[in-house]
mmCIF file of C-alpha atoms in Angstrom:
data_model
loop_
_atom_site.group_PDB
_atom_site.id
_atom_site.type_symbol
_atom_site.label_atom_id
_atom_site.label_comp_id
_atom_site.label_asym_id
_atom_site.label_seq_id
_atom_site.Cartn_x
_atom_site.Cartn_y
_atom_site.Cartn_z
ATOM 1 C CA MET A 1 1.758 -7.266 -6.891
ATOM 2 C CA ARG A 2 -1.899 -8.222 -6.526
ATOM 3 C CA HIS A 3 -4.323 -6.900 -9.116
ATOM 4 C CA GLN A 4 -6.554 -5.256 -6.481
ATOM 5 C CA LEU A 5 -3.617 -3.355 -5.001
ATOM 6 C CA ALA A 6 -2.457 -2.207 -8.443
ATOM 7 C CA PHE A 7 -5.980 -1.018 -9.308
ATOM 8 C CA THR A 8 -6.175 0.852 -5.983
ATOM 9 C CA ILE A 9 -2.868 2.542 -6.804
ATOM 10 C CA LEU A 10 -4.304 3.555 -10.189
ATOM 11 C CA ILE A 11 -7.354 5.107 -8.492
ATOM 12 C CA VAL A 12 -5.098 7.039 -6.089
ATOM 13 C CA ALA A 13 -3.017 8.312 -9.035
ATOM 14 C CA ALA A 14 -6.147 9.442 -10.917
ATOM 15 C CA THR A 15 -7.485 11.128 -7.768
ATOM 16 C CA LEU A 16 -4.272 13.069 -7.166
ATOM 17 C CA SER A 17 -4.042 14.161 -10.813
ATOM 18 C CA SER A 18 -7.627 15.462 -10.679
ATOM 19 C CA PHE A 19 -6.408 18.331 -8.458
ATOM 20 C CA ASN A 20 -4.423 19.939 -11.313
ATOM 21 C CA GLY A 21 -7.214 22.334 -12.233
ATOM 22 C CA ILE A 22 -7.673 23.374 -8.597
ATOM 23 C CA PHE A 23 -3.998 24.263 -8.198
ATOM 24 C CA ILE A 24 -3.991 26.255 -11.436
ATOM 25 C CA ARG A 25 -6.990 28.260 -10.184
ATOM 26 C CA TRP A 26 -5.215 28.896 -6.889
ATOM 27 C CA LEU A 27 -2.227 30.219 -8.873
ATOM 28 C CA ALA A 28 -4.416 32.492 -11.023
ATOM 29 C CA ASP A 29 -2.250 35.531 -10.220
ATOM 30 C CA MET A 30 0.601 33.909 -12.179
ATOM 31 C CA THR A 31 0.715 33.935 -15.988
ATOM 32 C CA ASP A 32 0.111 30.687 -17.858
ATOM 33 C CA TRP A 33 3.756 30.540 -18.989
ATOM 34 C CA GLN A 34 4.996 31.102 -15.430
ATOM 35 C CA ILE A 35 2.937 28.155 -14.237
ATOM 36 C CA VAL A 36 4.197 25.984 -17.100
ATOM 37 C CA PHE A 37 7.824 26.844 -16.313
ATOM 38 C CA TRP A 38 7.818 26.535 -12.529
ATOM 39 C CA ARG A 39 5.552 23.508 -12.279
ATOM 40 C CA HIS A 40 7.402 21.404 -14.810
ATOM 41 C CA PHE A 41 10.868 22.560 -13.790
ATOM 42 C CA LEU A 42 10.123 21.413 -10.225
ATOM 43 C CA ILE A 43 8.568 18.116 -11.368
ATOM 44 C CA GLY A 44 11.526 17.423 -13.657
ATOM 45 C CA VAL A 45 14.072 18.152 -10.931
ATOM 46 C CA THR A 46 12.175 16.018 -8.394
ATOM 47 C CA LEU A 47 11.924 13.068 -10.787
ATOM 48 C CA CYS A 48 15.619 13.396 -11.667
ATOM 49 C CA PHE A 49 16.551 13.297 -7.975
ATOM 50 C CA GLY A 50 14.417 10.165 -7.625
ATOM 51 C CA LEU A 51 16.172 8.578 -10.608
ATOM 52 C CA ILE A 52 19.603 9.516 -9.207
ATOM 53 C CA PHE A 53 18.666 7.911 -5.879
ATOM 54 C CA TYR A 54 17.456 4.729 -7.650
ATOM 55 C CA TYR A 55 20.091 4.363 -10.383
ATOM 56 C CA ARG A 56 23.054 6.020 -8.620
ATOM 57 C CA SER A 57 25.996 6.156 -11.019
ATOM 58 C CA ASN A 58 23.863 4.761 -13.861
ATOM 59 C CA PHE A 59 21.545 7.803 -13.882
ATOM 60 C CA ILE A 60 22.805 9.107 -17.243
ATOM 61 C CA GLY A 61 22.598 5.599 -18.649
ATOM 62 C CA ALA A 62 18.937 5.378 -17.592
ATOM 63 C CA LEU A 63 18.184 8.611 -19.451
ATOM 64 C CA LYS A 64 20.054 7.456 -22.559
ATOM 65 C CA ALA A 65 18.285 4.083 -22.473
ATOM 66 C CA ILE A 66 15.003 5.595 -23.689
ATOM 67 C CA GLY A 67 16.677 6.203 -27.081
ATOM 68 C CA TYR A 68 15.339 8.338 -29.920
ATOM 69 C CA THR A 69 11.896 6.747 -29.652
ATOM 70 C CA GLY A 70 11.704 7.724 -25.998
ATOM 71 C CA LEU A 71 12.917 11.233 -26.797
ATOM 72 C CA VAL A 72 10.114 11.674 -29.334
ATOM 73 C CA GLY A 73 7.659 10.406 -26.719
ATOM 74 C CA SER A 74 9.092 12.766 -24.093
ATOM 75 C CA THR A 75 8.676 15.694 -26.482
ATOM 76 C CA ALA A 76 5.035 14.759 -27.124
ATOM 77 C CA PHE A 77 4.488 14.453 -23.377
ATOM 78 C CA GLY A 78 6.128 17.843 -22.750
ATOM 79 C CA LEU A 79 3.910 19.505 -25.365
ATOM 80 C CA SER A 80 0.820 17.896 -23.827
ATOM 81 C CA LEU A 81 1.724 19.444 -20.465
ATOM 82 C CA ILE A 82 1.934 22.898 -22.037
ATOM 83 C CA PHE A 83 -1.413 22.428 -23.794
ATOM 84 C CA LEU A 84 -3.015 21.189 -20.562
ATOM 85 C CA THR A 85 -1.810 24.099 -18.438
ATOM 86 C CA MET A 86 -2.815 26.649 -21.076
ATOM 87 C CA ALA A 87 -6.234 25.031 -21.534
ATOM 88 C CA LEU A 88 -6.974 25.003 -17.794
ATOM 89 C CA HIS A 89 -5.804 28.622 -17.583
ATOM 90 C CA HIS A 90 -8.130 29.771 -20.387
ATOM 91 C CA SER A 91 -11.185 27.536 -19.988
ATOM 92 C CA SER A 92 -13.326 25.909 -17.326
ATOM 93 C CA ILE A 93 -11.998 22.743 -15.726
ATOM 94 C CA ALA A 94 -15.060 20.761 -16.848
ATOM 95 C CA ASN A 95 -14.653 21.762 -20.496
ATOM 96 C CA VAL A 96 -10.996 20.740 -20.535
ATOM 97 C CA MET A 97 -11.412 17.441 -18.696
ATOM 98 C CA PHE A 98 -14.403 16.322 -20.751
ATOM 99 C CA ILE A 99 -12.357 16.795 -23.930
ATOM 100 C CA LEU A 100 -9.387 14.955 -22.393
ATOM 101 C CA ALA A 101 -11.704 11.997 -21.830
ATOM 102 C CA LEU A 102 -11.299 11.507 -25.596
ATOM 103 C CA VAL A 103 -7.709 10.280 -25.169
ATOM 104 C CA PRO A 104 -8.510 6.512 -25.375
ATOM 105 C CA ILE A 105 -10.576 7.139 -28.523
ATOM 106 C CA MET A 106 -7.849 9.236 -30.157
ATOM 107 C CA THR A 107 -5.227 6.661 -29.169
ATOM 108 C CA ALA A 108 -7.257 3.929 -30.882
ATOM 109 C CA LEU A 109 -7.540 6.045 -34.038
ATOM 110 C CA LEU A 110 -3.816 6.858 -34.058
ATOM 111 C CA GLY A 111 -3.028 3.178 -33.462
ATOM 112 C CA TRP A 112 -5.149 2.338 -36.496
ATOM 113 C CA ILE A 113 -3.403 4.970 -38.641
ATOM 114 C CA ILE A 114 0.206 4.568 -37.433
ATOM 115 C CA LEU A 115 0.463 0.993 -36.111
ATOM 116 C CA ARG A 116 -2.210 -0.533 -38.370
ATOM 117 C CA GLU A 117 -4.043 -1.841 -35.303
ATOM 118 C CA LYS A 118 -7.535 -3.186 -35.884
ATOM 119 C CA ILE A 119 -10.373 -1.148 -34.381
ATOM 120 C CA GLN A 120 -13.134 -3.227 -32.775
ATOM 121 C CA LYS A 121 -16.829 -2.525 -33.344
ATOM 122 C CA ILE A 122 -17.219 -1.327 -29.753
ATOM 123 C CA THR A 123 -14.494 1.258 -30.380
ATOM 124 C CA TRP A 124 -16.255 2.560 -33.502
ATOM 125 C CA ILE A 125 -19.464 2.877 -31.478
ATOM 126 C CA ALA A 126 -17.538 4.787 -28.792
ATOM 127 C CA ILE A 127 -16.021 7.021 -31.487
ATOM 128 C CA VAL A 128 -19.484 7.901 -32.833
ATOM 129 C CA GLY A 129 -20.728 8.614 -29.302
ATOM 130 C CA SER A 130 -17.694 10.791 -28.584
ATOM 131 C CA ILE A 131 -18.155 12.759 -31.812
ATOM 132 C CA ILE A 132 -21.754 13.492 -30.804
ATOM 133 C CA GLY A 133 -20.641 14.558 -27.323
ATOM 134 C CA ILE A 134 -17.819 16.770 -28.557
ATOM 135 C CA SER A 135 -20.106 18.349 -31.175
ATOM 136 C CA LEU A 136 -22.523 19.381 -28.427
ATOM 137 C CA MET A 137 -19.663 20.824 -26.383
ATOM 138 C CA VAL A 138 -18.120 22.708 -29.319
ATOM 139 C CA LEU A 139 -21.537 24.159 -30.167
ATOM 140 C CA GLY A 140 -21.691 25.546 -26.646
ATOM 141 C CA TYR A 141 -18.155 26.944 -26.906
ATOM 142 C CA LEU A 142 -18.934 28.679 -30.207
ATOM 143 C CA ASN A 143 -21.966 30.320 -28.635
ATOM 144 C CA SER A 144 -19.886 31.506 -25.673
ATOM 145 C CA GLY A 145 -16.903 32.549 -27.802
ATOM 146 C CA ASN A 146 -14.508 30.317 -25.794
ATOM 147 C CA ILE A 147 -12.953 28.407 -28.673
ATOM 148 C CA LYS A 148 -9.326 28.940 -27.514
ATOM 149 C CA GLY A 149 -9.715 26.604 -24.550
ATOM 150 C CA THR A 150 -11.272 23.993 -26.831
ATOM 151 C CA ALA A 151 -8.366 24.128 -29.281
ATOM 152 C CA LEU A 152 -5.796 23.864 -26.468
ATOM 153 C CA SER A 153 -7.664 20.933 -24.901
ATOM 154 C CA LEU A 154 -7.764 19.091 -28.225
ATOM 155 C CA GLY A 155 -4.035 19.790 -28.650
ATOM 156 C CA CYS A 156 -3.425 18.171 -25.257
ATOM 157 C CA ALA A 157 -5.586 15.141 -26.093
ATOM 158 C CA ILE A 158 -3.801 14.615 -29.425
ATOM 159 C CA THR A 159 -0.275 14.869 -27.959
ATOM 160 C CA VAL A 160 -1.150 12.573 -25.029
ATOM 161 C CA SER A 161 -2.545 10.040 -27.514
ATOM 162 C CA PHE A 162 0.631 10.270 -29.588
ATOM 163 C CA PHE A 163 2.655 9.704 -26.401
ATOM 164 C CA ALA A 164 0.574 6.572 -25.734
ATOM 165 C CA ILE A 165 1.330 5.312 -29.251
ATOM 166 C CA ILE A 166 5.057 5.847 -28.651
ATOM 167 C CA LEU A 167 4.759 3.759 -25.478
ATOM 168 C CA ARG A 168 3.163 0.952 -27.497
ATOM 169 C CA TRP A 169 5.876 1.240 -30.132
ATOM 170 C CA GLY A 170 8.649 0.981 -27.544
ATOM 171 C CA ARG A 171 7.035 -1.279 -24.966
ATOM 172 C CA LYS A 172 10.203 -1.760 -22.901
ATOM 173 C CA ILE A 173 10.954 1.945 -22.430
ATOM 174 C CA ASN A 174 10.979 3.104 -18.798
ATOM 175 C CA MET A 175 8.329 5.811 -18.412
ATOM 176 C CA ILE A 176 9.856 7.643 -15.437
ATOM 177 C CA PRO A 177 12.887 8.978 -17.396
ATOM 178 C CA MET A 178 10.456 9.938 -20.186
ATOM 179 C CA PHE A 179 8.322 11.864 -17.689
ATOM 180 C CA ALA A 180 11.417 13.584 -16.282
ATOM 181 C CA ILE A 181 12.717 14.629 -19.703
ATOM 182 C CA GLY A 182 9.232 15.602 -20.912
ATOM 183 C CA THR A 183 8.594 17.931 -17.980
ATOM 184 C CA LEU A 184 11.993 19.579 -18.429
ATOM 185 C CA ILE A 185 11.269 20.034 -22.157
ATOM 186 C CA ALA A 186 8.049 21.842 -21.191
ATOM 187 C CA ALA A 187 10.020 24.062 -18.786
ATOM 188 C CA VAL A 188 12.646 24.884 -21.434
ATOM 189 C CA ILE A 189 9.956 25.848 -23.964
ATOM 190 C CA ALA A 190 8.209 28.040 -21.369
ATOM 191 C CA PHE A 191 11.359 29.789 -20.130
ATOM 192 C CA PRO A 192 11.677 32.417 -22.934
ATOM 193 C CA PHE A 193 8.052 33.442 -22.327
ATOM 194 C CA SER A 194 8.391 33.730 -18.555
ATOM 195 C CA PHE A 195 11.986 34.754 -17.724
ATOM 196 C CA ASN A 196 11.060 38.467 -17.480
ATOM 197 C CA ASP A 197 9.181 37.747 -14.262
ATOM 198 C CA LEU A 198 10.246 34.589 -12.464
ATOM 199 C CA THR A 199 9.810 36.019 -8.962
ATOM 200 C CA LEU A 200 7.359 34.249 -6.673
ATOM 201 C CA ASN A 201 5.703 35.221 -3.412
ATOM 202 C CA ARG A 202 5.502 32.911 -0.398
ATOM 203 C CA PRO A 203 1.991 31.483 -1.065
ATOM 204 C CA GLN A 204 2.963 30.731 -4.674
ATOM 205 C CA ILE A 205 6.173 28.995 -3.583
ATOM 206 C CA THR A 206 4.270 26.901 -1.016
ATOM 207 C CA LEU A 207 1.598 25.831 -3.518
ATOM 208 C CA LEU A 208 4.105 25.086 -6.281
ATOM 209 C CA PHE A 209 6.361 22.983 -4.054
ATOM 210 C CA PHE A 210 3.392 21.019 -2.709
ATOM 211 C CA TRP A 211 1.838 20.522 -6.164
ATOM 212 C CA ALA A 212 4.912 20.181 -8.389
ATOM 213 C CA GLY A 213 7.454 18.925 -5.879
ATOM 214 C CA LEU A 214 5.258 16.325 -4.186
ATOM 215 C CA ILE A 215 1.784 15.616 -5.624
ATOM 216 C CA SER A 216 2.636 15.502 -9.347
ATOM 217 C CA PRO A 217 5.807 13.343 -9.128
ATOM 218 C CA LEU A 218 3.925 11.033 -6.760
ATOM 219 C CA TYR A 219 1.001 10.385 -9.104
ATOM 220 C CA TYR A 220 3.329 9.969 -12.105
ATOM 221 C CA SER A 221 5.233 7.304 -10.168
ATOM 222 C CA LEU A 222 2.048 5.608 -8.933
ATOM 223 C CA PHE A 223 0.684 5.472 -12.482
ATOM 224 C CA VAL A 224 3.876 3.787 -13.709
ATOM 225 C CA VAL A 225 3.698 1.211 -10.898
ATOM 226 C CA ALA A 226 0.023 0.481 -11.626
ATOM 227 C CA SER A 227 0.561 0.271 -15.393
ATOM 228 C CA ARG A 228 3.019 -2.609 -14.925
ATOM 229 C CA HIS A 229 0.369 -4.796 -13.292
ATOM 230 C CA ILE A 230 -2.906 -3.741 -14.959
ATOM 231 C CA PRO A 231 -4.114 -4.542 -18.501
ATOM 232 C CA ALA A 232 -4.420 -1.631 -20.927
ATOM 233 C CA ALA A 233 -8.231 -1.925 -20.989
ATOM 234 C CA GLU A 234 -8.418 -1.275 -17.244
ATOM 235 C CA LEU A 235 -5.876 1.548 -17.430
ATOM 236 C CA MET A 236 -8.316 3.362 -19.728
ATOM 237 C CA LEU A 237 -10.740 3.691 -16.819
ATOM 238 C CA ALA A 238 -8.351 6.188 -15.217
ATOM 239 C CA VAL A 239 -9.260 8.743 -17.912
ATOM 240 C CA PRO A 240 -13.029 9.039 -17.257
ATOM 241 C CA LEU A 241 -12.375 8.708 -13.512
ATOM 242 C CA GLU A 242 -9.974 11.663 -13.548
ATOM 243 C CA SER A 243 -12.411 13.699 -15.657
ATOM 244 C CA ILE A 244 -15.330 13.053 -13.298
ATOM 245 C CA LEU A 245 -13.287 13.782 -10.162
ATOM 246 C CA SER A 246 -11.857 16.978 -11.677
ATOM 247 C CA VAL A 247 -15.339 18.284 -12.503
ATOM 248 C CA LEU A 248 -16.653 17.377 -9.032
ATOM 249 C CA LEU A 249 -13.702 19.056 -7.311
ATOM 250 C CA ALA A 250 -14.122 22.188 -9.441
ATOM 251 C CA TRP A 251 -17.774 22.306 -8.408
ATOM 252 C CA ILE A 252 -17.172 21.612 -4.684
ATOM 253 C CA VAL A 253 -14.002 23.673 -4.149
ATOM 254 C CA LEU A 254 -14.331 26.454 -6.730
ATOM 255 C CA ALA A 255 -18.091 26.519 -7.407
ATOM 256 C CA GLU A 256 -17.352 26.062 -11.136
ATOM 257 C CA ILE A 257 -20.546 24.751 -12.689
ATOM 258 C CA PRO A 258 -20.286 23.444 -16.282
ATOM 259 C CA SER A 259 -22.689 24.726 -18.922
ATOM 260 C CA ALA A 260 -25.604 22.553 -20.051
ATOM 261 C CA ASN A 261 -23.893 21.793 -23.389
ATOM 262 C CA SER A 262 -20.626 20.923 -21.672
ATOM 263 C CA LEU A 263 -22.309 18.699 -19.089
ATOM 264 C CA LEU A 264 -24.438 16.818 -21.631
ATOM 265 C CA GLY A 265 -21.649 16.435 -24.198
ATOM 266 C CA GLY A 266 -19.078 15.500 -21.563
ATOM 267 C CA THR A 267 -21.391 12.893 -20.063
ATOM 268 C CA ILE A 268 -21.843 11.284 -23.496
ATOM 269 C CA VAL A 269 -18.057 11.203 -24.034
ATOM 270 C CA ILE A 270 -17.357 9.698 -20.601
ATOM 271 C CA LEU A 271 -20.095 7.080 -21.005
ATOM 272 C CA SER A 272 -18.745 6.155 -24.457
ATOM 273 C CA VAL A 273 -15.184 5.715 -23.182
ATOM 274 C CA SER A 274 -16.267 3.923 -19.987
ATOM 275 C CA CYS A 275 -18.493 1.448 -21.857
ATOM 276 C CA MET A 276 -15.644 0.715 -24.278
ATOM 277 C CA ALA A 277 -13.210 0.102 -21.403
ATOM 278 C CA ILE A 278 -15.658 -2.103 -19.463
ATOM 279 C CA TYR A 279 -16.450 -4.138 -22.595
ATOM 280 C CA ARG A 280 -12.739 -4.748 -23.216
ATOM 281 C CA ILE A 281 -12.192 -5.772 -19.598
ATOM 282 C CA ARG A 282 -15.005 -8.336 -19.776
ATOM 283 C CA GLN A 283 -13.655 -9.523 -23.125
ATOM 284 C CA LYS A 284 -10.199 -10.103 -21.578
ATOM 285 C CA GLN A 285 -11.741 -11.985 -18.651
ATOM 286 C CA LYS A 286 -13.459 -14.429 -21.025
ATOM 287 C CA ILE A 287 -10.253 -15.368 -22.877
ATOM 288 C CA PRO A 288 -8.945 -17.962 -20.325
ATOM 289 C CA GLU A 289 -12.285 -19.745 -20.488
ATOM 290 C CA ASN A 290 -11.982 -20.457 -24.241
#
């Protein structure tokens, strides 16, 4: 696959995933646990059907092939989905997505702690910039009393970063079975908190099937395809892109305008991560010349 096509696929995946906050707002009459259960149950089932179609009789073997390392990664991914849904349900889309832009920074820190990976100077600079940005955002949250959404967003960023470390640890693990198992883990955890009222009306069913049965499995699959043909440095650009698109969509579709603290802090975080990613891309491009 050509690099340009793979990068286009990555942009499409990031664009589709940026609608998550919009769908959660449209399902505001459901509880957070109901959304967690139904969304991830439907995604898990859809991905499993896709795996059955692809692997046929070797479907169970494909699930087993991820091993214990993959199971740990799936659990981290499942927890991140719960944190994300809860955060978007209890905070503004901009606040959540700006904090999630920290994922590449947190992944670098976890890689340094767990995998003993060396952190470049540009990454340390990005870390300092991100700390400044997050501090401005947290200050705004403390003044508004909305600290719950901040904590949930940070929980999502940490678990996603841990999932990324697991992927580095087990480089040959197929991500699609991990996504399928992770979403079903999220649904299982949510079930005890939502089984008292699992009934849905027609608009809810329509939205959930479109979002969880089509859009979400599609962008998970597109991300996996793109990740096989794009260097890690370029993959990082999907994070600030998704954050920016999510904030723009929230503003255009829902008229959600971020606070001054959130906008300033989030901009600093996104610039820090983007500059780090662009620097690494240019660094990779220079290697063949040496």
